[in-house]
XYZ file of C-alpha atoms in Angstrom:
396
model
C 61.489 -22.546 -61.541
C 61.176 -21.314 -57.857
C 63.382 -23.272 -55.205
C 61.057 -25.830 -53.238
C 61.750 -27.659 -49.797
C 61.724 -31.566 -50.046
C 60.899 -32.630 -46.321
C 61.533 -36.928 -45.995
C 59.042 -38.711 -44.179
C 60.209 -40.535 -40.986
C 58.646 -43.106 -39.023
C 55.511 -41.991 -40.408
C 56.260 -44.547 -43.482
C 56.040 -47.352 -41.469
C 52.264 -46.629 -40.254
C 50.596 -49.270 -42.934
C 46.982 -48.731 -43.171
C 46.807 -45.619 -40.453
C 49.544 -43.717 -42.712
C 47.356 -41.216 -44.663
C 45.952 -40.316 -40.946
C 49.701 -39.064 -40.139
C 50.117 -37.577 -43.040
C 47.458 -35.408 -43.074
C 48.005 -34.502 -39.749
C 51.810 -33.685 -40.706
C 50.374 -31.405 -44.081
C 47.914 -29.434 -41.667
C 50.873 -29.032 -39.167
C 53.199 -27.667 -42.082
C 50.353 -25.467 -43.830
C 49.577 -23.809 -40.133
C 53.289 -23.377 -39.656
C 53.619 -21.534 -43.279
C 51.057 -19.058 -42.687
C 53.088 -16.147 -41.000
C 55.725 -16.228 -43.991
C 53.521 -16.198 -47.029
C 51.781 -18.398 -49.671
C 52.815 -21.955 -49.766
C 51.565 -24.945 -51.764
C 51.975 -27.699 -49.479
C 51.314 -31.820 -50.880
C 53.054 -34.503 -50.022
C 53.910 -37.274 -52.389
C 56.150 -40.417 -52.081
C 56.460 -40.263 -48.119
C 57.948 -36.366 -49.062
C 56.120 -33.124 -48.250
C 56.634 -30.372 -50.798
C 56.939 -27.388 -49.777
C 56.305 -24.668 -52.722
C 56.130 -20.799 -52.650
C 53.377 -19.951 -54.447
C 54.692 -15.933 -55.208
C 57.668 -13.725 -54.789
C 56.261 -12.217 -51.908
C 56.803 -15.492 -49.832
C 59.142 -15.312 -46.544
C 61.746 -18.228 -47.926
C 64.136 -18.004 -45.392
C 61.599 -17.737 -42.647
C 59.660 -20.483 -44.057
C 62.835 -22.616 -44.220
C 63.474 -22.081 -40.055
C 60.222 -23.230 -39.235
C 60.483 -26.310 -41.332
C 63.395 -27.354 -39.904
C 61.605 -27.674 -36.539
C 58.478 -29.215 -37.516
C 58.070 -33.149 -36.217
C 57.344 -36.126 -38.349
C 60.559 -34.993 -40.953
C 63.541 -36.619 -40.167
C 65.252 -35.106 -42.893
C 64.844 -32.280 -45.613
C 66.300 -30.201 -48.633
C 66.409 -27.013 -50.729
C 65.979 -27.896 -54.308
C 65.531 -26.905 -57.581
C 62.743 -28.044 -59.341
C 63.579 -28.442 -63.825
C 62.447 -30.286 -66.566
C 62.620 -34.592 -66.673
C 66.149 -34.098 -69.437
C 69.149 -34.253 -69.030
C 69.970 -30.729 -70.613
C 67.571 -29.121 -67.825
C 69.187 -30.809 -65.210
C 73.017 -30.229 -65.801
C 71.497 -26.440 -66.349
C 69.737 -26.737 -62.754
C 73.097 -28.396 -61.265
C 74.942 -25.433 -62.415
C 72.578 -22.865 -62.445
C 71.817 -23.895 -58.276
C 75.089 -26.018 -57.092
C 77.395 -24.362 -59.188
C 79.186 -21.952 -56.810
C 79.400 -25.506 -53.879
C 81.095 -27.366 -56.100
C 83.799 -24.247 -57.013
C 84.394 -24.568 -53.774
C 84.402 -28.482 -53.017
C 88.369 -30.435 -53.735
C 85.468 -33.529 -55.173
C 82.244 -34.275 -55.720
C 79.827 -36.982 -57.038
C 76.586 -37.023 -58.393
C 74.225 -39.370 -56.572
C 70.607 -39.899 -58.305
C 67.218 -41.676 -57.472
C 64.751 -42.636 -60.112
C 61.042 -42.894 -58.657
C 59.816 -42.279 -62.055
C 60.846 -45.226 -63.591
C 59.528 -44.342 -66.830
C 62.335 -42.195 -67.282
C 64.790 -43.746 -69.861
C 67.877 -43.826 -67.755
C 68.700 -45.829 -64.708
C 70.022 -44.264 -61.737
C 73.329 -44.770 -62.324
C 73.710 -43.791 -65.667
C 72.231 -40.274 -64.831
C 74.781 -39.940 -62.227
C 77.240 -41.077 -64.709
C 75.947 -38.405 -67.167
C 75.525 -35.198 -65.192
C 78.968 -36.058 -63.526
C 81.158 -36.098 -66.303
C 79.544 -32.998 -67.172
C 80.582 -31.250 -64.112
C 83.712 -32.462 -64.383
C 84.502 -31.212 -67.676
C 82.848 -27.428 -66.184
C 84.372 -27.662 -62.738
C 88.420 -28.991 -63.588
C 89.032 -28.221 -60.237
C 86.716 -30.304 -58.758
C 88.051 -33.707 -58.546
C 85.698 -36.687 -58.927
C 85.624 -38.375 -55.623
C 82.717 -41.981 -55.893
C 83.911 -42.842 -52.335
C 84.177 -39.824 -49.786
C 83.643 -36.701 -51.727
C 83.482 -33.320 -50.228
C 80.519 -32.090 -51.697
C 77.619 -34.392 -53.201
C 74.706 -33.432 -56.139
C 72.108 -35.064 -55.310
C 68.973 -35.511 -58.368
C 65.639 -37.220 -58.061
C 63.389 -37.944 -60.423
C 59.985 -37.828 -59.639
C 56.533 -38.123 -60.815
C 56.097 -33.949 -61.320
C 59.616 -33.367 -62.046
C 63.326 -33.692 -61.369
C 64.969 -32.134 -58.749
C 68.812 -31.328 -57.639
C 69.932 -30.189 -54.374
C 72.980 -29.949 -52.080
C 73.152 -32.676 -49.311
C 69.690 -32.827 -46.497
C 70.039 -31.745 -43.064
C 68.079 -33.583 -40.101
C 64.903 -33.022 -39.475
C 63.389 -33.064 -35.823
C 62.364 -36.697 -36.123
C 59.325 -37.912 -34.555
C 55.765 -37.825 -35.099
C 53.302 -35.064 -36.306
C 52.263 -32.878 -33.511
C 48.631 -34.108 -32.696
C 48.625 -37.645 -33.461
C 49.428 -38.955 -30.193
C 46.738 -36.923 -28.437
C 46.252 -34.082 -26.200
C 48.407 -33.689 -22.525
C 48.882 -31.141 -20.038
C 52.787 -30.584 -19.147
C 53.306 -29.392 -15.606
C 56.047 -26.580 -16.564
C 57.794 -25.175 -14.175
C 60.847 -22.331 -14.435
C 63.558 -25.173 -14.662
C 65.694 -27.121 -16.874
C 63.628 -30.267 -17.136
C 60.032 -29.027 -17.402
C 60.471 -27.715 -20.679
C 62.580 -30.950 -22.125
C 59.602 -33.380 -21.142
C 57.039 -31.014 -22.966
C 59.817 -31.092 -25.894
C 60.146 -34.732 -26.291
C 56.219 -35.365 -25.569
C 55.703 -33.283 -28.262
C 58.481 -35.029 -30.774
C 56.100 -38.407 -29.736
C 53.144 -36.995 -31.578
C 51.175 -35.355 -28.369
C 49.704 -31.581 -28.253
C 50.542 -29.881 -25.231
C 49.060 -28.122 -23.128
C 50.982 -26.293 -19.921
C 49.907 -25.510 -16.211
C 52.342 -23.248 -13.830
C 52.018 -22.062 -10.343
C 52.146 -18.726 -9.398
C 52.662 -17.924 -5.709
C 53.094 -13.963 -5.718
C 55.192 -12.369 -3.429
C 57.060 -14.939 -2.936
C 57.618 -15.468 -6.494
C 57.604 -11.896 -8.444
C 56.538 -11.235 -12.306
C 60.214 -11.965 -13.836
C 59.621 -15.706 -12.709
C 55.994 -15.576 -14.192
C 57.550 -14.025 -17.370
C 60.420 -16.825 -17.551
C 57.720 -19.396 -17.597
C 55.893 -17.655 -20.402
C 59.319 -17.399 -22.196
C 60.377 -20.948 -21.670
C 56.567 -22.109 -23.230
C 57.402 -19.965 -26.446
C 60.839 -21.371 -26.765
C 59.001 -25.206 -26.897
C 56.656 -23.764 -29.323
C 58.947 -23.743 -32.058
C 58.475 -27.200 -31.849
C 55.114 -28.284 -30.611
C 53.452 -25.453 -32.277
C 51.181 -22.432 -30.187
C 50.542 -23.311 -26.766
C 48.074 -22.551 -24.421
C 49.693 -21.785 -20.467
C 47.543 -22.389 -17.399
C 48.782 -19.965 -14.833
C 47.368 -20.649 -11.535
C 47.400 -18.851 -8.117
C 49.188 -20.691 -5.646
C 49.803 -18.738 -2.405
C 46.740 -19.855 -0.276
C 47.842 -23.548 -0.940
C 51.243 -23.372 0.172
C 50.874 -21.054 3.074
C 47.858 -23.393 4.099
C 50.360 -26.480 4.075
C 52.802 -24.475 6.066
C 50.779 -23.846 8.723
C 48.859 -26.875 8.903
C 50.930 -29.839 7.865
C 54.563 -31.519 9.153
C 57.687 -30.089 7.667
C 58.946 -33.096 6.220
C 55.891 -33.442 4.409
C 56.080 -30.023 2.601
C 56.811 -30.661 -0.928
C 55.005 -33.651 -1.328
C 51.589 -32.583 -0.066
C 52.168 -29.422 -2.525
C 53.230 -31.962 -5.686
C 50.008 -33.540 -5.144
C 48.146 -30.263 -4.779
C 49.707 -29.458 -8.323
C 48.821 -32.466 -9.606
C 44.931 -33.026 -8.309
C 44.762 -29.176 -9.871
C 46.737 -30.084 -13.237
C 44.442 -33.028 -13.675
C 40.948 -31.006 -13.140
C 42.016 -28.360 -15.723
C 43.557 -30.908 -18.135
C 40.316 -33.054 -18.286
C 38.440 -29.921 -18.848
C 40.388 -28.510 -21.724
C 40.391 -32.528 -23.175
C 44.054 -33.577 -21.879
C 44.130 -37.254 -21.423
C 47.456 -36.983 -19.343
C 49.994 -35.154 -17.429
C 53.908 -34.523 -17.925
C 56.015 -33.979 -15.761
C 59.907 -33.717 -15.635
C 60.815 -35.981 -12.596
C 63.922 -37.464 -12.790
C 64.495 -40.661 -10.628
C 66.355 -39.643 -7.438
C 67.046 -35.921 -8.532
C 65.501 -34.978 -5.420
C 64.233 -35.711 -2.397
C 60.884 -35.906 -3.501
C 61.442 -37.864 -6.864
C 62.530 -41.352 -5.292
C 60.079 -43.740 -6.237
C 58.037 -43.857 -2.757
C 57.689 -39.620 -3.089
C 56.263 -40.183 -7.106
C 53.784 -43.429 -5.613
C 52.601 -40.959 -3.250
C 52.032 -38.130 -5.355
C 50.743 -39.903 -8.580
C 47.936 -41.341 -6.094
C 46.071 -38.392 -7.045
C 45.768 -38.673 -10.041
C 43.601 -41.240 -12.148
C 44.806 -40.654 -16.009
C 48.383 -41.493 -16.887
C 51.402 -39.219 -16.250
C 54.244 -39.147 -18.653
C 57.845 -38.759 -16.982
C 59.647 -38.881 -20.220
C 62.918 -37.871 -18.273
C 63.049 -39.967 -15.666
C 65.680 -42.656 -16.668
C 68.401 -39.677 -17.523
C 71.380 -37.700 -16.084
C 71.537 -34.743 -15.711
C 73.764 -33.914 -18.517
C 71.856 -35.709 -21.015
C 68.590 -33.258 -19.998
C 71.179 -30.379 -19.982
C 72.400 -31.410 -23.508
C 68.882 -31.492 -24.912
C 68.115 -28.194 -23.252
C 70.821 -26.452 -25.080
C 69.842 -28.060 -28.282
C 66.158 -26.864 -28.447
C 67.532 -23.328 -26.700
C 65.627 -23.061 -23.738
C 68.798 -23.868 -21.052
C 69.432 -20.227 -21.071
C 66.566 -18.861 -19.821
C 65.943 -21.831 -18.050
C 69.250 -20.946 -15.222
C 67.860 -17.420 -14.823
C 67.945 -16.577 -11.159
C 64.473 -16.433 -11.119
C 62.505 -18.140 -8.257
C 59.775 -20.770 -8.553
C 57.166 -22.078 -6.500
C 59.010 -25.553 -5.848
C 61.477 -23.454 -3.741
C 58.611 -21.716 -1.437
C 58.591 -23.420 1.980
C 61.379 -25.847 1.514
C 61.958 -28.659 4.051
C 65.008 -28.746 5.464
C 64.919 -32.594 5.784
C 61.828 -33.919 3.292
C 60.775 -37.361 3.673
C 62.218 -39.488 1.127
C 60.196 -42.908 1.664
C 56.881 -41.854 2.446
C 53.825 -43.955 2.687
C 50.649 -42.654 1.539
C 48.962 -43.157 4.771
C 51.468 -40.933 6.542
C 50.634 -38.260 3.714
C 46.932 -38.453 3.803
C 47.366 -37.922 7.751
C 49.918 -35.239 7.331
C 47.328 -33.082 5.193
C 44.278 -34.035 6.936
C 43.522 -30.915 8.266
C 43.926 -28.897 5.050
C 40.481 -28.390 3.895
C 41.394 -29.982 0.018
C 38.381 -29.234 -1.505
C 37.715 -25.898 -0.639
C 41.323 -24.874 -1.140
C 41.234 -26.409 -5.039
C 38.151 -24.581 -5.591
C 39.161 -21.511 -4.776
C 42.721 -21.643 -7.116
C 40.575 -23.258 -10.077
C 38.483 -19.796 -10.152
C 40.692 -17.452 -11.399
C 43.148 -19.494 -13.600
C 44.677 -17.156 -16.111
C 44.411 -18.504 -19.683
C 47.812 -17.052 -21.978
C 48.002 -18.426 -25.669
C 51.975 -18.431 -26.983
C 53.524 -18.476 -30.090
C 56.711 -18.815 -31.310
C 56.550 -15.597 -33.316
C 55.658 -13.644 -30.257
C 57.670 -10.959 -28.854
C 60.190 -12.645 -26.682
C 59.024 -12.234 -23.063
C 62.740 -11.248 -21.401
């Protein structure tokens, strides 16, 4: 028989009466994510999604990458598939696991019995197929405590199954359960993260950058693009908002207070983010503000620029350090193309001494002679619409 995944259910077990919602939300999520490598069966059974190639033709190895990085698992296998005897699964030990344990100092067999019609208990199947092994693999010493190498068999309602030990899953929820949001990305190290671990929470996201060309050139547009491909190996295919920016922050320079730079532009960004987000059916905003990062993320500079707004906005990294953001970065692989010299919009116009503890009657007075309206108008008309995918060409 063909080698399967077995993908373990996380928190998604605990859902009670709302669980078959998440789960079918997790199978659509792992069919979708199949499709470029082939024909898959997927099902899920026992709080486990099984993943089956359906012909030879089928992209395993391909298949297996994208699995690993699909939310709602939070931990999966290659198996074997055989026969409910014990002669068919020594032969599947040996046949799949036999080269790991040549190469293992000890072993043990662990086994799980879901089919408890099946004559023996757990232990005594572990008890079986190990003594087996050991009499085939003298080398291999038999280790019940802290082996080197464990054999893991299931028996299950379709079959039994053997495999190596699981690797971690990406934990979370299936992509789509917690709702839609628009993620405010930006050509940093934290942007991404916060669409990253909105995503592991369930949500779809959707991404808005601004564009202010010449003072920011292509490479930084591209970077963007390239960062939002990176987080779709997680969140799945993303659609990024790209949005003209120039006449807004030239209009704030030469209408409005230094100090008052950055924070009249934030809440530009955000009155903008939220117009396109309701449109497209977003029902929030992210955003990767950190608490006192800088001068416009201490708590009077986010009052004043989440005034804007009326529909929640997610700041999933603003209790962290820096390191911890920088850690996660590196993990999901977008910290490298995240410290590309490339320049963003944030950096356009910077005050040399921003206001730290503004009021927001100070604000609305600093940008009352900005004509708001007119100037949102005019950047919501040619927003440029790019779909990415994981599989896509990387775009640097």
């Amino acid at each position: 028989m063909n080698e399967i995944f077995l993908m373990k259910l996380g928190e998604v077990v605990l859902k009670g009466a709302n669980k078959r919602q998440f789960e079918n939300k997790l199978r659509q999520n792992v069919r979708r994510r199949m499709k470029p490598f082939g024909n898959f069966d997927v099902y899920i059974m026992q709080s486990t999604v099984y993943v089956e190639p359906e012909d030879e033709e089928a992209d395993v190895e391909g298949a297996w990458e994208a699995c690993r990085s699909i939310f709602g698992v939070v931990s999966l296998c290659r198996c074997r598939p055989c026969e409910k005897n014990l002669d068919a699964i020594y032969n599947a030990v040996e046949a799949y696991l036999g080269e790991d344990l040549d190469c293992a100092r000890s072993f043990k067999v662990e086994s799980k019995r879901s089919d408890k019609q099946f004559p023996l208990t757990s232990i005594a199947i572990s008890q079986e197929i190990g003594g087996r092994l050991a009499e085939a693999h003298p080398d291999c010493l038999v280790d019940v405590h802290h082996p080197e190498y464990t054999v893991y068999v299931e028996i299950r309602d379709l079959a039994a199954y053997v495999h190596g030990p699981a690797e971690p899953g990406a934990g979370g929820l299936p992509t789509g359960v917690g709702g839609r949001a628009m993620c405010l990305l930006s050509g940093g190290i934290d942007s991404p993260v916060a669409a990253y671990m909105m995503a592991k929470r369930g949500m779809e996201i959707e991404s808005i950058h601004f564009f202010s060309y010449p003072y920011t050139s292509q490479l930084a547009k591209d970077k963007v693009l390239e960062l939002a491909r990176l987080v779709t190996r997680y969140s799945g295919r993303m659609t990024v908002n790209v949005v003209g920016f120039t006449e807004i922050q030239e209009a704030i320079r030469d209408n409005c207070p230094e100090e008052f730079f950055t924070l009249i532009m934030r809440r530009f960004m955000m009155e903008i983010a939220q117009r396109i987000a309701k449109q497209d059916g977003c029902g929030a905003l992210i955003t990767g503000e950190n608490l006192g990062q800088v001068a416009s993320q201490t708590m009077e500079a986010m009052t004043v620029t989440g005034a804007v707004v009326d529909i929640p906005v997610f700041m999933p990294l603003v209790g962290m350090d820096k390191e911890e953001i920088v850690t996660i970065a590196r993990r999901i692989g977008t910290l490298e193309t995240s410290i590309l010299p490339y320049e963003d919009c944030c950096t356009v116009f910077t005050p040399k001494h921003p206001k730290t503890k503004p009021t927001l009657g100070q604000v609305l007075h600093a940008e009352s002679r900005l004509d708001r309206e007119s100037l949102i108008a005019r950047a919501l008309e040619n927003v440029e619409k790019i779909t990415v995918r994981y599989q896509d060409e990387p775009g640097l």
